[in-house]
mmCIF file of C-alpha atoms in Angstrom:
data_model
loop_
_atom_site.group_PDB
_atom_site.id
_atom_site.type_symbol
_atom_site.label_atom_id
_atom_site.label_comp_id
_atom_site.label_asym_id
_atom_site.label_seq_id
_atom_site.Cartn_x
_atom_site.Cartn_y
_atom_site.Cartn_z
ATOM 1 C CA UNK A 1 0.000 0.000 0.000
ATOM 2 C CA UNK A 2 1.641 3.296 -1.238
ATOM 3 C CA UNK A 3 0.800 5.944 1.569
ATOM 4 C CA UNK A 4 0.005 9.574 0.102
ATOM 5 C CA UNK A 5 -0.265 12.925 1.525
ATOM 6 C CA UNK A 6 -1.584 15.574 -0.242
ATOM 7 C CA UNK A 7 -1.181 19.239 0.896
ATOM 8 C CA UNK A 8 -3.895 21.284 -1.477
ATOM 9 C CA UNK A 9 -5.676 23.923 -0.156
ATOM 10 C CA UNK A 10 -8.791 23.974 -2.617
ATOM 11 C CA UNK A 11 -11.313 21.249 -1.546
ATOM 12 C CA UNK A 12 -12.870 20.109 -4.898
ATOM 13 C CA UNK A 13 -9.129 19.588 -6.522
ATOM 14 C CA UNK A 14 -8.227 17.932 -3.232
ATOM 15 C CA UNK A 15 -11.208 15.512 -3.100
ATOM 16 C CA UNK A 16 -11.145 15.210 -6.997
ATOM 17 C CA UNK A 17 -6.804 14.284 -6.865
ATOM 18 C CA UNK A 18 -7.784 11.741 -3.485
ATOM 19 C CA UNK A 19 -10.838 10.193 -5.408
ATOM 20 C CA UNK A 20 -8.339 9.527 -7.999
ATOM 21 C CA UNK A 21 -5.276 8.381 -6.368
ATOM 22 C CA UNK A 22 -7.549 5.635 -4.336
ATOM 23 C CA UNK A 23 -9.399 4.659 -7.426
ATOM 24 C CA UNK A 24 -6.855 1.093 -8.037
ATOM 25 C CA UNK A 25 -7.153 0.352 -4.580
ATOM 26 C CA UNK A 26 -3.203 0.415 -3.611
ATOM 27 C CA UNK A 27 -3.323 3.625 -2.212
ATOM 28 C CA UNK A 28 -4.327 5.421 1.037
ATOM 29 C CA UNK A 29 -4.345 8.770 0.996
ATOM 30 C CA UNK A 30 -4.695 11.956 3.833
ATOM 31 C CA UNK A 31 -5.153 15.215 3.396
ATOM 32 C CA UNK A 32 -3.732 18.764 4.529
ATOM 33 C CA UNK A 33 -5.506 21.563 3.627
ATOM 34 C CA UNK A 34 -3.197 24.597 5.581
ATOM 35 C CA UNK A 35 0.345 24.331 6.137
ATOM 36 C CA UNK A 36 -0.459 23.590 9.639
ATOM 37 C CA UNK A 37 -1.911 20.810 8.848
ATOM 38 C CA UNK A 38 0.668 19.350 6.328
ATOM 39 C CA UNK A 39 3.138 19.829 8.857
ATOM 40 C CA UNK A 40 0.672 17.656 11.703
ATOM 41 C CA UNK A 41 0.605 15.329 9.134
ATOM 42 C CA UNK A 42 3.861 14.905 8.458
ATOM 43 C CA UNK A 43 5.262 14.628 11.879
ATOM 44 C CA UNK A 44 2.453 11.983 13.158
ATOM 45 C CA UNK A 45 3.121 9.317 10.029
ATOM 46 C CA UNK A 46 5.136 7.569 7.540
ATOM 47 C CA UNK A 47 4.684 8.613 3.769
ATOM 48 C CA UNK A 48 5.700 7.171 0.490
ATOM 49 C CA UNK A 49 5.324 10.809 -1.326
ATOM 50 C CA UNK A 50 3.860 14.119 -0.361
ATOM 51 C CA UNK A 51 1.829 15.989 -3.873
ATOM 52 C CA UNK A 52 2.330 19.420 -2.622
ATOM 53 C CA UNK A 53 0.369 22.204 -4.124
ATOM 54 C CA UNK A 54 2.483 25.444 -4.381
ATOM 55 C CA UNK A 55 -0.808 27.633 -3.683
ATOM 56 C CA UNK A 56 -1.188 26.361 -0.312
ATOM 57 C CA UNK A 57 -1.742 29.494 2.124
ATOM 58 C CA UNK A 58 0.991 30.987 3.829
ATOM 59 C CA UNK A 59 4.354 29.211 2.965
ATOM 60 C CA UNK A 60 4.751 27.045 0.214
ATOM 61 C CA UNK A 61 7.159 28.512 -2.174
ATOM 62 C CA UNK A 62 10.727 27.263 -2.974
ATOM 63 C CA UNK A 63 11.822 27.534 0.675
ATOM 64 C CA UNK A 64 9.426 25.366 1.810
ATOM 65 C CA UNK A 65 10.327 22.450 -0.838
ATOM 66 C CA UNK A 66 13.813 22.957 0.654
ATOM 67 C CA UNK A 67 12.728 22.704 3.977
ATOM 68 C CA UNK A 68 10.281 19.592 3.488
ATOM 69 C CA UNK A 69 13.470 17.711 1.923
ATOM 70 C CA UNK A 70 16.038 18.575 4.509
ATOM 71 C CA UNK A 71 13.697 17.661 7.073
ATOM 72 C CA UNK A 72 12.339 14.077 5.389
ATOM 73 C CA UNK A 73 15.151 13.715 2.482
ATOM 74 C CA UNK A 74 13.563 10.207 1.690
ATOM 75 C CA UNK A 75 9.913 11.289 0.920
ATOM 76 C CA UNK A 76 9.561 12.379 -2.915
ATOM 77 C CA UNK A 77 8.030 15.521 -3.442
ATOM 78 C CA UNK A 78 5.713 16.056 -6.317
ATOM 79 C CA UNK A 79 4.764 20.020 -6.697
ATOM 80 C CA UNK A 80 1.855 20.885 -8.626
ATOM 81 C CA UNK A 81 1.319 25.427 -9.992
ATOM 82 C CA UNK A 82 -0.456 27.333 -12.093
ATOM 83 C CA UNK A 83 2.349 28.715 -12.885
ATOM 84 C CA UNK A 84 4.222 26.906 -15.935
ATOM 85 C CA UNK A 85 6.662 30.035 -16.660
ATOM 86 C CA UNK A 86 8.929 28.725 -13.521
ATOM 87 C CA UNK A 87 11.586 25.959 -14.776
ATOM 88 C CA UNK A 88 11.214 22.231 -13.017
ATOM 89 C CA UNK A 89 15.222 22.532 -12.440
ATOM 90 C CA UNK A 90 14.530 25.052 -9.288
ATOM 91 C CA UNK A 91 11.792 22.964 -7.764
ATOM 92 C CA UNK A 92 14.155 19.854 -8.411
ATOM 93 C CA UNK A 93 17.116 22.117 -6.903
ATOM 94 C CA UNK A 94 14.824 22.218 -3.790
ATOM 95 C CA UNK A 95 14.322 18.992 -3.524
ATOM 96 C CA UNK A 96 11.357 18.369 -5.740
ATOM 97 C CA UNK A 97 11.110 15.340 -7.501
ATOM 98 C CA UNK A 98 8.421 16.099 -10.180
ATOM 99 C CA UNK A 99 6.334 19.122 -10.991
ATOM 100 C CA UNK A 100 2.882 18.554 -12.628
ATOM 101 C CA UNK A 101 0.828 21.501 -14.090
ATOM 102 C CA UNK A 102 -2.747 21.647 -12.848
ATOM 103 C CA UNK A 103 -3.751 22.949 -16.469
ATOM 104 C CA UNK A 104 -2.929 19.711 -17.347
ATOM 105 C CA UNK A 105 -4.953 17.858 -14.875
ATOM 106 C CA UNK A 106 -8.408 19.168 -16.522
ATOM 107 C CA UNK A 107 -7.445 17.616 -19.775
#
C-alpha cells in the first residue's frame, strides 16, 4: 500500500486528486488543507510521497520544498502550480522530484 499525503488547499481539486489516487485500490491517501496541517501530518506518520500544491496558504514557495526535503530527504516531493513560466530545475534544486501543471490535470 503506497501511503500519500496531499497538501492542497482547494477542496474540490483535493477531493477530486484523493478520489483519484484511491481509485486502483493500492493507495491510502490523507489530506492537509493549511500548512499547519501538512506539517501535523507529516510529523504523526510515515509517507511514500507528499503531492504538494504550491498555492497552499501561507508558505509554500521554494523555501518550503527545501525545507520539506532537509527535514524528510527520503519522501519524494511532487509540486503541482499554475504557474508553468517557472523551470522544473529550481523545484528539483529544492528537492522536488516532479512538478505537474494543474492545467494539465483538466485535460
Amino acid at each position: 500500500m503506497v501511503r500519500v499525503l496531499l497538501a492542497v488547499a482547494h477542496s474540490s481539486l483535493r477531493a477530486t486528486l484523493e478520489e483519484c489516487l484511491m481509485q486502483g485500490g493500492e493507495m491510502s491517501c490523507d489530506t492537509a488543507a493549511t500548512p499547519e496541517e501538512l506539517w501535523r501530518r507529516l510529523s504523526q506518520n510515515t509517507w511514500d510521497v507528499l503531492i504538494l500544491d504550491l498555492r497552499l496558504p501561507e508558505q509554500t514557495k521554494r523555501a518550503t520544498v527545501h525545507t520539506l526535503h532537509k527535514r524528510y530527504p527520503d519522501l519524494p516531493i511532487l509540486v503541482l502550480s499554475l504557474n508553468l513560466a517557472v523551470p522544473f530545475g529550481r523545484w528539483q534544486e529544492a528537492g522536488a522530484r516532479g512538478f505537474l501543471a494543474k492545467a494539465k490535470l483538466s485535460t
